[in-house]
Amino acid sequence: MNLILGGGIAGLLLASSKKDSMVIESQNKVGGIFSYEDIGEFSIPLYPPLTARKCDLFNQFSYKEVELNVISRKENYLLEKLGVSNLPEWLVFNEKMYYIDNLRLILDSLSKTTRVRLSTTFTYKGGKRIILSNGIVIKADEIYVTVPSYLLNIKKGRSVGFLEAVFLINKSDRTENTVIVDGDKGVAFSHVVLASWVNNSYDIVYVLVPFSMKIPSWDRVYGDLKRKNILKKGDIISFRYRVIKDAILEHDHDNKLKEETEEGIHFCGRLGKWRNFTICETINDILHC
């Protein structure tokens, strides 16, 4: 049996291509960063699946072309604020982007044909054995890792996290989809995406707040959004927030992984390879993993 650790798009695609596979996922839903949340009668992506170009090696996506008004404030200080050496491509917003319109359908289709086992934690015991949180031991022929290697007690690189807030607000008279990039250290958030293309009835506001150790307080984030005249409490219909622990990855250690692990364990995708892949690069890596 092939055991796949992680139920994001990387893990689901691997499971669809490998016979006799089981996915182990710690969250209560599949999709990883690109999972969806049902808010009222609508299904909302918890992170907008935007790409600078269409995925060449995957023809199942349908796209909506989106024009963005990108506003940058103190952009020269952004890397210092984030605490990284380079800005990953998935965090670069162009004036024209492609929105993957059917990602929820793709994830649902993949999950329906995949054996998924939910386990809040798991422990790697060597010999390609995984112990789940309920004590069950699973012995695999091959293990495919799409989660951070530190979950297998293998050294990882450094990462920067994001506190992400997703707001559902009433439709406004704004005519532009706007992205605000703010490198000011005096402002908690680094990126705000005001998206009107996602839903015909409501606008969605995505807010990314970087952190390395301590998660910023919601009061601080909301205060900055209000002070910058981006969002007011009366505008909010509903909201969700989550912590993306390993958002921006530093220090590629793929070669070290090969040296430190036994035969039959494969590291795949963004977190497995510990590289800042875009969604298209993740898919390309999975197809060859």
PDB file of C-alpha atoms in Angstrom:
ATOM      1  CA  MET A   1       0.000   0.000   0.000  1.00  0.00           C
ATOM      2  CA  ASN A   2       1.107   3.551  -0.750  1.00  0.00           C
ATOM      3  CA  LEU A   3       0.697   5.842   2.243  1.00  0.00           C
ATOM      4  CA  ILE A   4       0.406   9.555   1.442  1.00  0.00           C
ATOM      5  CA  LEU A   5       0.905  12.053   4.252  1.00  0.00           C
ATOM      6  CA  GLY A   6      -1.127  15.208   3.664  1.00  0.00           C
ATOM      7  CA  GLY A   7      -4.514  15.795   2.062  1.00  0.00           C
ATOM      8  CA  GLY A   8      -3.814  19.010   0.181  1.00  0.00           C
ATOM      9  CA  ILE A   9      -3.978  19.145  -3.588  1.00  0.00           C
ATOM     10  CA  ALA A  10      -0.520  17.505  -3.725  1.00  0.00           C
ATOM     11  CA  GLY A  11      -1.589  14.516  -1.653  1.00  0.00           C
ATOM     12  CA  LEU A  12      -4.906  14.077  -3.447  1.00  0.00           C
ATOM     13  CA  LEU A  13      -3.265  14.169  -6.877  1.00  0.00           C
ATOM     14  CA  LEU A  14      -0.667  11.633  -5.760  1.00  0.00           C
ATOM     15  CA  ALA A  15      -3.381   9.324  -4.471  1.00  0.00           C
ATOM     16  CA  SER A  16      -5.208   9.545  -7.788  1.00  0.00           C
ATOM     17  CA  SER A  17      -2.080   8.476  -9.680  1.00  0.00           C
ATOM     18  CA  LYS A  18      -0.867   5.717  -7.327  1.00  0.00           C
ATOM     19  CA  LYS A  19      -2.808   2.483  -7.041  1.00  0.00           C
ATOM     20  CA  ASP A  20      -3.736   1.181  -3.588  1.00  0.00           C
ATOM     21  CA  SER A  21      -3.196   4.488  -1.810  1.00  0.00           C
ATOM     22  CA  MET A  22      -4.382   5.948   1.481  1.00  0.00           C
ATOM     23  CA  VAL A  23      -4.137   9.623   2.477  1.00  0.00           C
ATOM     24  CA  ILE A  24      -3.510  10.636   6.102  1.00  0.00           C
ATOM     25  CA  GLU A  25      -4.799  14.146   6.858  1.00  0.00           C
ATOM     26  CA  SER A  26      -4.703  15.985  10.211  1.00  0.00           C
ATOM     27  CA  GLN A  27      -7.298  18.643   9.333  1.00  0.00           C
ATOM     28  CA  ASN A  28     -11.043  18.047   9.236  1.00  0.00           C
ATOM     29  CA  LYS A  29     -11.145  18.788   5.516  1.00  0.00           C
ATOM     30  CA  VAL A  30      -8.973  18.191   2.484  1.00  0.00           C
ATOM     31  CA  GLY A  31      -7.458  20.850   0.246  1.00  0.00           C
ATOM     32  CA  GLY A  32      -4.736  22.277   2.491  1.00  0.00           C
ATOM     33  CA  ILE A  33      -4.144  25.968   1.845  1.00  0.00           C
ATOM     34  CA  PHE A  34      -6.677  25.833  -0.990  1.00  0.00           C
ATOM     35  CA  SER A  35      -9.499  24.313   1.055  1.00  0.00           C
ATOM     36  CA  TYR A  36     -13.004  25.778   0.918  1.00  0.00           C
ATOM     37  CA  GLU A  37     -15.426  26.891   3.604  1.00  0.00           C
ATOM     38  CA  ASP A  38     -19.210  26.934   3.351  1.00  0.00           C
ATOM     39  CA  ILE A  39     -20.369  30.343   4.536  1.00  0.00           C
ATOM     40  CA  GLY A  40     -24.143  30.473   4.429  1.00  0.00           C
ATOM     41  CA  GLU A  41     -25.192  29.100   1.064  1.00  0.00           C
ATOM     42  CA  PHE A  42     -21.862  29.867  -0.607  1.00  0.00           C
ATOM     43  CA  SER A  43     -18.617  27.925  -0.882  1.00  0.00           C
ATOM     44  CA  ILE A  44     -15.674  30.291  -0.422  1.00  0.00           C
ATOM     45  CA  PRO A  45     -12.001  29.479  -1.102  1.00  0.00           C
ATOM     46  CA  LEU A  46      -9.970  30.187   2.028  1.00  0.00           C
ATOM     47  CA  TYR A  47      -7.195  31.440  -0.221  1.00  0.00           C
ATOM     48  CA  PRO A  48      -7.864  32.709  -3.753  1.00  0.00           C
ATOM     49  CA  PRO A  49      -6.300  30.278  -6.285  1.00  0.00           C
ATOM     50  CA  LEU A  50      -4.656  32.912  -8.495  1.00  0.00           C
ATOM     51  CA  THR A  51      -1.858  32.138 -10.937  1.00  0.00           C
ATOM     52  CA  ALA A  52       0.255  34.332 -13.176  1.00  0.00           C
ATOM     53  CA  ARG A  53      -0.041  31.766 -15.965  1.00  0.00           C
ATOM     54  CA  LYS A  54      -2.101  28.705 -16.771  1.00  0.00           C
ATOM     55  CA  CYS A  55      -0.838  25.310 -15.647  1.00  0.00           C
ATOM     56  CA  ASP A  56       0.726  23.734 -18.737  1.00  0.00           C
ATOM     57  CA  LEU A  57       0.704  20.106 -17.579  1.00  0.00           C
ATOM     58  CA  PHE A  58      -2.774  20.002 -16.048  1.00  0.00           C
ATOM     59  CA  ASN A  59      -5.739  20.532 -18.352  1.00  0.00           C
ATOM     60  CA  GLN A  60      -8.584  20.003 -15.865  1.00  0.00           C
ATOM     61  CA  PHE A  61      -8.622  23.572 -14.564  1.00  0.00           C
ATOM     62  CA  SER A  62     -10.942  26.212 -15.938  1.00  0.00           C
ATOM     63  CA  TYR A  63      -9.841  29.823 -15.535  1.00  0.00           C
ATOM     64  CA  LYS A  64     -11.351  33.254 -15.147  1.00  0.00           C
ATOM     65  CA  GLU A  65      -9.116  36.138 -16.183  1.00  0.00           C
ATOM     66  CA  VAL A  66      -8.990  38.755 -13.437  1.00  0.00           C
ATOM     67  CA  GLU A  67      -7.677  42.316 -13.648  1.00  0.00           C
ATOM     68  CA  LEU A  68      -6.194  43.617 -10.415  1.00  0.00           C
ATOM     69  CA  ASN A  69      -5.423  47.103  -9.191  1.00  0.00           C
ATOM     70  CA  VAL A  70      -2.189  46.545  -7.242  1.00  0.00           C
ATOM     71  CA  ILE A  71      -1.367  49.234  -4.666  1.00  0.00           C
ATOM     72  CA  SER A  72       2.071  49.058  -3.033  1.00  0.00           C
ATOM     73  CA  ARG A  73       3.068  50.902   0.111  1.00  0.00           C
ATOM     74  CA  LYS A  74       6.702  50.924   1.287  1.00  0.00           C
ATOM     75  CA  GLU A  75       7.348  47.945  -0.974  1.00  0.00           C
ATOM     76  CA  ASN A  76      11.127  48.272  -0.505  1.00  0.00           C
ATOM     77  CA  TYR A  77      10.664  47.213   3.126  1.00  0.00           C
ATOM     78  CA  LEU A  78       8.426  44.205   2.414  1.00  0.00           C
ATOM     79  CA  LEU A  79      11.113  41.491   2.556  1.00  0.00           C
ATOM     80  CA  GLU A  80      12.411  42.892   5.833  1.00  0.00           C
ATOM     81  CA  LYS A  81       8.896  42.975   7.252  1.00  0.00           C
ATOM     82  CA  LEU A  82       8.259  39.388   6.209  1.00  0.00           C
ATOM     83  CA  GLY A  83      11.679  38.291   7.391  1.00  0.00           C
ATOM     84  CA  VAL A  84      12.557  36.425   4.188  1.00  0.00           C
ATOM     85  CA  SER A  85      15.294  36.627   1.565  1.00  0.00           C
ATOM     86  CA  ASN A  86      13.029  36.391  -1.484  1.00  0.00           C
ATOM     87  CA  LEU A  87       9.355  36.875  -2.220  1.00  0.00           C
ATOM     88  CA  PRO A  88       7.746  33.643  -3.458  1.00  0.00           C
ATOM     89  CA  GLU A  89       6.025  33.826  -6.828  1.00  0.00           C
ATOM     90  CA  TRP A  90       2.653  32.825  -5.365  1.00  0.00           C
ATOM     91  CA  LEU A  91       2.746  36.036  -3.321  1.00  0.00           C
ATOM     92  CA  VAL A  92       3.423  38.274  -6.338  1.00  0.00           C
ATOM     93  CA  PHE A  93       0.298  39.878  -7.777  1.00  0.00           C
ATOM     94  CA  ASN A  94       0.238  41.125 -11.366  1.00  0.00           C
ATOM     95  CA  GLU A  95      -2.315  43.400 -12.988  1.00  0.00           C
ATOM     96  CA  LYS A  96      -3.640  40.386 -14.900  1.00  0.00           C
ATOM     97  CA  MET A  97      -4.021  37.011 -13.176  1.00  0.00           C
ATOM     98  CA  TYR A  98      -5.868  33.748 -13.774  1.00  0.00           C
ATOM     99  CA  TYR A  99      -8.346  32.537 -11.156  1.00  0.00           C
ATOM    100  CA  ILE A 100      -8.937  28.771 -11.044  1.00  0.00           C
ATOM    101  CA  ASP A 101     -12.701  28.736 -11.182  1.00  0.00           C
ATOM    102  CA  ASN A 102     -13.363  25.025 -10.664  1.00  0.00           C
ATOM    103  CA  LEU A 103     -10.818  24.126  -7.975  1.00  0.00           C
ATOM    104  CA  ARG A 104     -13.554  23.125  -5.500  1.00  0.00           C
ATOM    105  CA  LEU A 105     -14.972  20.677  -8.052  1.00  0.00           C
ATOM    106  CA  ILE A 106     -11.503  19.227  -8.697  1.00  0.00           C
ATOM    107  CA  LEU A 107     -10.831  18.769  -4.966  1.00  0.00           C
ATOM    108  CA  ASP A 108     -14.250  17.189  -4.409  1.00  0.00           C
ATOM    109  CA  SER A 109     -13.751  14.822  -7.340  1.00  0.00           C
ATOM    110  CA  LEU A 110     -10.297  13.767  -6.128  1.00  0.00           C
ATOM    111  CA  SER A 111     -11.450  13.262  -2.529  1.00  0.00           C
ATOM    112  CA  LYS A 112     -14.388  11.060  -3.598  1.00  0.00           C
ATOM    113  CA  THR A 113     -12.049   8.600  -5.300  1.00  0.00           C
ATOM    114  CA  THR A 114      -9.443   8.627  -2.515  1.00  0.00           C
ATOM    115  CA  ARG A 115      -9.248   6.771   0.775  1.00  0.00           C
ATOM    116  CA  VAL A 116      -8.730   9.518   3.368  1.00  0.00           C
ATOM    117  CA  ARG A 117      -8.046   8.781   7.013  1.00  0.00           C
ATOM    118  CA  LEU A 118      -8.259  11.679   9.455  1.00  0.00           C
ATOM    119  CA  SER A 119      -5.742  11.676  12.281  1.00  0.00           C
ATOM    120  CA  THR A 120      -4.985  14.750  14.377  1.00  0.00           C
ATOM    121  CA  THR A 121      -1.386  13.560  14.816  1.00  0.00           C
ATOM    122  CA  PHE A 122       0.842  10.756  13.579  1.00  0.00           C
ATOM    123  CA  THR A 123       4.243   9.413  14.545  1.00  0.00           C
ATOM    124  CA  TYR A 124       6.852   7.980  12.214  1.00  0.00           C
ATOM    125  CA  LYS A 125       8.523   4.907  13.741  1.00  0.00           C
ATOM    126  CA  GLY A 126      10.922   3.897  10.963  1.00  0.00           C
ATOM    127  CA  GLY A 127      10.535   0.870   8.761  1.00  0.00           C
ATOM    128  CA  LYS A 128       7.836   2.759   6.870  1.00  0.00           C
ATOM    129  CA  ARG A 129       5.489   2.497   9.859  1.00  0.00           C
ATOM    130  CA  ILE A 130       3.137   5.295  10.889  1.00  0.00           C
ATOM    131  CA  ILE A 131       1.287   5.351  14.226  1.00  0.00           C
ATOM    132  CA  LEU A 132      -1.969   7.325  14.144  1.00  0.00           C
ATOM    133  CA  SER A 133      -3.386   9.349  17.035  1.00  0.00           C
ATOM    134  CA  ASN A 134      -5.695   6.454  17.993  1.00  0.00           C
ATOM    135  CA  GLY A 135      -2.757   4.054  18.295  1.00  0.00           C
ATOM    136  CA  ILE A 136      -3.306   2.180  15.035  1.00  0.00           C
ATOM    137  CA  VAL A 137      -0.075   1.242  13.252  1.00  0.00           C
ATOM    138  CA  ILE A 138      -0.014   1.390   9.438  1.00  0.00           C
ATOM    139  CA  LYS A 139       2.782  -0.340   7.541  1.00  0.00           C
ATOM    140  CA  ALA A 140       3.288   0.975   4.021  1.00  0.00           C
ATOM    141  CA  ASP A 141       5.212  -0.239   0.993  1.00  0.00           C
ATOM    142  CA  GLU A 142       5.978   3.336  -0.040  1.00  0.00           C
ATOM    143  CA  ILE A 143       5.429   6.623   1.813  1.00  0.00           C
ATOM    144  CA  TYR A 144       4.878   9.894  -0.022  1.00  0.00           C
ATOM    145  CA  VAL A 145       5.365  12.969   2.159  1.00  0.00           C
ATOM    146  CA  THR A 146       3.525  16.179   1.218  1.00  0.00           C
ATOM    147  CA  VAL A 147       3.687  17.596   4.750  1.00  0.00           C
ATOM    148  CA  PRO A 148       6.695  19.255   6.449  1.00  0.00           C
ATOM    149  CA  SER A 149       9.539  16.827   7.110  1.00  0.00           C
ATOM    150  CA  TYR A 150       9.713  17.861  10.766  1.00  0.00           C
ATOM    151  CA  LEU A 151       6.544  15.822  11.299  1.00  0.00           C
ATOM    152  CA  LEU A 152       8.781  12.803  10.648  1.00  0.00           C
ATOM    153  CA  ASN A 153      11.404  14.166  13.071  1.00  0.00           C
ATOM    154  CA  ILE A 154      13.639  15.200  10.170  1.00  0.00           C
ATOM    155  CA  LYS A 155      15.298  18.614  10.192  1.00  0.00           C
ATOM    156  CA  LYS A 156      13.430  21.346   8.344  1.00  0.00           C
ATOM    157  CA  GLY A 157      14.258  24.776   7.023  1.00  0.00           C
ATOM    158  CA  ARG A 158      12.955  28.010   8.509  1.00  0.00           C
ATOM    159  CA  SER A 159       9.474  29.263   7.677  1.00  0.00           C
ATOM    160  CA  VAL A 160       7.315  32.359   8.140  1.00  0.00           C
ATOM    161  CA  GLY A 161       3.657  31.935   8.993  1.00  0.00           C
ATOM    162  CA  PHE A 162       0.544  33.885   8.116  1.00  0.00           C
ATOM    163  CA  LEU A 163      -2.500  34.623  10.175  1.00  0.00           C
ATOM    164  CA  GLU A 164      -5.172  34.767   7.489  1.00  0.00           C
ATOM    165  CA  ALA A 165      -8.581  36.369   7.863  1.00  0.00           C
ATOM    166  CA  VAL A 166     -11.321  35.934   5.259  1.00  0.00           C
ATOM    167  CA  PHE A 167     -14.237  38.373   5.356  1.00  0.00           C
ATOM    168  CA  LEU A 168     -17.579  38.145   3.598  1.00  0.00           C
ATOM    169  CA  ILE A 169     -18.928  41.665   3.039  1.00  0.00           C
ATOM    170  CA  ASN A 170     -21.783  43.283   1.136  1.00  0.00           C
ATOM    171  CA  LYS A 171     -21.229  44.175  -2.496  1.00  0.00           C
ATOM    172  CA  SER A 172     -19.785  47.656  -2.780  1.00  0.00           C
ATOM    173  CA  ASP A 173     -19.699  50.172  -5.619  1.00  0.00           C
ATOM    174  CA  ARG A 174     -16.004  49.417  -6.188  1.00  0.00           C
ATOM    175  CA  THR A 175     -15.286  48.793  -9.843  1.00  0.00           C
ATOM    176  CA  GLU A 176     -11.822  47.306  -9.304  1.00  0.00           C
ATOM    177  CA  ASN A 177     -10.461  44.202  -7.673  1.00  0.00           C
ATOM    178  CA  THR A 178      -7.725  45.592  -5.461  1.00  0.00           C
ATOM    179  CA  VAL A 179      -4.584  44.114  -3.918  1.00  0.00           C
ATOM    180  CA  ILE A 180      -2.814  46.127  -1.231  1.00  0.00           C
ATOM    181  CA  VAL A 181       0.821  45.252  -0.499  1.00  0.00           C
ATOM    182  CA  ASP A 182       2.110  47.013   2.620  1.00  0.00           C
ATOM    183  CA  GLY A 183       5.733  46.844   3.754  1.00  0.00           C
ATOM    184  CA  ASP A 184       5.214  49.227   6.679  1.00  0.00           C
ATOM    185  CA  LYS A 185       6.291  47.494   9.906  1.00  0.00           C
ATOM    186  CA  GLY A 186       3.835  49.680  11.779  1.00  0.00           C
ATOM    187  CA  VAL A 187       0.962  47.866  10.047  1.00  0.00           C
ATOM    188  CA  ALA A 188       0.182  44.270  11.042  1.00  0.00           C
ATOM    189  CA  PHE A 189      -0.920  42.992   7.644  1.00  0.00           C
ATOM    190  CA  SER A 190       1.288  42.655   4.583  1.00  0.00           C
ATOM    191  CA  HIS A 191      -1.316  41.795   1.916  1.00  0.00           C
ATOM    192  CA  VAL A 192      -5.014  42.504   1.441  1.00  0.00           C
ATOM    193  CA  VAL A 193      -6.988  41.149  -1.512  1.00  0.00           C
ATOM    194  CA  LEU A 194     -10.400  42.752  -2.104  1.00  0.00           C
ATOM    195  CA  ALA A 195     -12.067  40.295  -4.478  1.00  0.00           C
ATOM    196  CA  SER A 196     -15.401  40.895  -6.188  1.00  0.00           C
ATOM    197  CA  TRP A 197     -15.005  38.178  -8.829  1.00  0.00           C
ATOM    198  CA  VAL A 198     -15.363  35.206  -6.456  1.00  0.00           C
ATOM    199  CA  ASN A 199     -19.064  35.597  -5.722  1.00  0.00           C
ATOM    200  CA  ASN A 200     -21.897  37.433  -7.446  1.00  0.00           C
ATOM    201  CA  SER A 201     -23.699  38.309  -4.205  1.00  0.00           C
ATOM    202  CA  TYR A 202     -20.884  39.317  -1.869  1.00  0.00           C
ATOM    203  CA  ASP A 203     -17.322  40.594  -1.925  1.00  0.00           C
ATOM    204  CA  ILE A 204     -14.527  38.672  -0.235  1.00  0.00           C
ATOM    205  CA  VAL A 205     -11.627  40.315   1.590  1.00  0.00           C
ATOM    206  CA  TYR A 206      -8.495  38.260   2.263  1.00  0.00           C
ATOM    207  CA  VAL A 207      -6.001  39.603   4.816  1.00  0.00           C
ATOM    208  CA  LEU A 208      -2.527  38.107   5.346  1.00  0.00           C
ATOM    209  CA  VAL A 209      -0.659  38.929   8.553  1.00  0.00           C
ATOM    210  CA  PRO A 210       2.920  37.588   8.762  1.00  0.00           C
ATOM    211  CA  PHE A 211       4.412  36.220  11.967  1.00  0.00           C
ATOM    212  CA  SER A 212       7.490  34.231  12.953  1.00  0.00           C
ATOM    213  CA  MET A 213       6.894  33.436  16.629  1.00  0.00           C
ATOM    214  CA  LYS A 214       3.886  35.090  18.249  1.00  0.00           C
ATOM    215  CA  ILE A 215       0.560  35.170  16.407  1.00  0.00           C
ATOM    216  CA  PRO A 216      -0.695  38.798  16.161  1.00  0.00           C
ATOM    217  CA  SER A 217      -3.843  39.721  18.035  1.00  0.00           C
ATOM    218  CA  TRP A 218      -7.076  40.174  16.126  1.00  0.00           C
ATOM    219  CA  ASP A 219      -7.640  43.579  17.765  1.00  0.00           C
ATOM    220  CA  ARG A 220      -4.337  44.824  16.311  1.00  0.00           C
ATOM    221  CA  VAL A 221      -5.195  43.567  12.838  1.00  0.00           C
ATOM    222  CA  TYR A 222      -8.702  45.000  12.852  1.00  0.00           C
ATOM    223  CA  GLY A 223      -7.416  48.316  14.199  1.00  0.00           C
ATOM    224  CA  ASP A 224      -4.976  48.615  11.289  1.00  0.00           C
ATOM    225  CA  LEU A 225      -7.647  47.698   8.726  1.00  0.00           C
ATOM    226  CA  LYS A 226      -9.949  50.353  10.162  1.00  0.00           C
ATOM    227  CA  ARG A 227      -7.187  52.971  10.399  1.00  0.00           C
ATOM    228  CA  LYS A 228      -6.244  52.397   6.750  1.00  0.00           C
ATOM    229  CA  ASN A 229      -9.916  52.693   5.759  1.00  0.00           C
ATOM    230  CA  ILE A 230      -9.918  49.194   4.272  1.00  0.00           C
ATOM    231  CA  LEU A 231     -12.582  47.511   6.366  1.00  0.00           C
ATOM    232  CA  LYS A 232     -15.099  48.626   8.956  1.00  0.00           C
ATOM    233  CA  LYS A 233     -16.884  46.404  11.447  1.00  0.00           C
ATOM    234  CA  GLY A 234     -20.275  47.322  10.011  1.00  0.00           C
ATOM    235  CA  ASP A 235     -19.239  45.966   6.600  1.00  0.00           C
ATOM    236  CA  ILE A 236     -18.624  42.445   7.876  1.00  0.00           C
ATOM    237  CA  ILE A 237     -21.310  39.814   7.350  1.00  0.00           C
ATOM    238  CA  SER A 238     -19.231  36.813   8.329  1.00  0.00           C
ATOM    239  CA  PHE A 239     -15.565  35.939   8.682  1.00  0.00           C
ATOM    240  CA  ARG A 240     -13.208  33.043   9.161  1.00  0.00           C
ATOM    241  CA  TYR A 241      -9.591  33.014  10.231  1.00  0.00           C
ATOM    242  CA  ARG A 242      -6.858  30.408  10.321  1.00  0.00           C
ATOM    243  CA  VAL A 243      -3.139  30.074  10.905  1.00  0.00           C
ATOM    244  CA  ILE A 244      -0.936  28.988   8.002  1.00  0.00           C
ATOM    245  CA  LYS A 245       2.112  27.883   9.966  1.00  0.00           C
ATOM    246  CA  ASP A 246       4.511  27.218   7.090  1.00  0.00           C
ATOM    247  CA  ALA A 247       3.577  29.854   4.519  1.00  0.00           C
ATOM    248  CA  ILE A 248       6.893  31.191   3.172  1.00  0.00           C
ATOM    249  CA  LEU A 249       9.675  28.603   3.203  1.00  0.00           C
ATOM    250  CA  GLU A 250      13.374  29.374   3.630  1.00  0.00           C
ATOM    251  CA  HIS A 251      16.518  27.268   3.167  1.00  0.00           C
ATOM    252  CA  ASP A 252      15.979  24.464   0.689  1.00  0.00           C
ATOM    253  CA  HIS A 253      17.073  21.185   2.249  1.00  0.00           C
ATOM    254  CA  ASP A 254      15.995  18.668  -0.383  1.00  0.00           C
ATOM    255  CA  ASN A 255      19.481  17.122  -0.672  1.00  0.00           C
ATOM    256  CA  LYS A 256      19.702  16.656   3.100  1.00  0.00           C
ATOM    257  CA  LEU A 257      16.341  14.858   3.058  1.00  0.00           C
ATOM    258  CA  LYS A 258      17.678  12.288   0.610  1.00  0.00           C
ATOM    259  CA  GLU A 259      20.614  11.626   2.917  1.00  0.00           C
ATOM    260  CA  GLU A 260      18.575  11.381   6.119  1.00  0.00           C
ATOM    261  CA  THR A 261      15.716   9.110   5.052  1.00  0.00           C
ATOM    262  CA  GLU A 262      15.379   5.464   4.191  1.00  0.00           C
ATOM    263  CA  GLU A 263      14.557   3.988   0.821  1.00  0.00           C
ATOM    264  CA  GLY A 264      10.884   4.034  -0.109  1.00  0.00           C
ATOM    265  CA  ILE A 265      10.116   7.473   1.349  1.00  0.00           C
ATOM    266  CA  HIS A 266       9.484  10.212  -1.187  1.00  0.00           C
ATOM    267  CA  PHE A 267       9.140  13.958  -0.560  1.00  0.00           C
ATOM    268  CA  CYS A 268       6.742  15.700  -2.928  1.00  0.00           C
ATOM    269  CA  GLY A 269       5.102  19.074  -3.484  1.00  0.00           C
ATOM    270  CA  ARG A 270       5.619  22.423  -1.789  1.00  0.00           C
ATOM    271  CA  LEU A 271       5.929  21.284   1.837  1.00  0.00           C
ATOM    272  CA  GLY A 272       7.487  17.918   1.078  1.00  0.00           C
ATOM    273  CA  LYS A 273      10.270  19.467  -1.008  1.00  0.00           C
ATOM    274  CA  TRP A 274      10.260  22.600   1.216  1.00  0.00           C
ATOM    275  CA  ARG A 275      10.188  24.934  -1.769  1.00  0.00           C
ATOM    276  CA  ASN A 276       7.989  27.926  -2.477  1.00  0.00           C
ATOM    277  CA  PHE A 277       6.120  26.263  -5.331  1.00  0.00           C
ATOM    278  CA  THR A 278       3.136  27.886  -6.984  1.00  0.00           C
ATOM    279  CA  ILE A 279       0.087  25.672  -7.457  1.00  0.00           C
ATOM    280  CA  CYS A 280       1.210  24.921 -11.033  1.00  0.00           C
ATOM    281  CA  GLU A 281       4.741  24.050  -9.872  1.00  0.00           C
ATOM    282  CA  THR A 282       3.277  21.818  -7.163  1.00  0.00           C
ATOM    283  CA  ILE A 283       1.237  19.924  -9.743  1.00  0.00           C
ATOM    284  CA  ASN A 284       4.237  19.589 -12.067  1.00  0.00           C
ATOM    285  CA  ASP A 285       6.307  18.196  -9.189  1.00  0.00           C
ATOM    286  CA  ILE A 286       3.572  15.718  -8.221  1.00  0.00           C
ATOM    287  CA  LEU A 287       3.333  14.409 -11.782  1.00  0.00           C
ATOM    288  CA  HIS A 288       7.021  13.412 -11.596  1.00  0.00           C
ATOM    289  CA  CYS A 289       7.256  12.357  -7.945  1.00  0.00           C
TER     290      CYS A 289
END
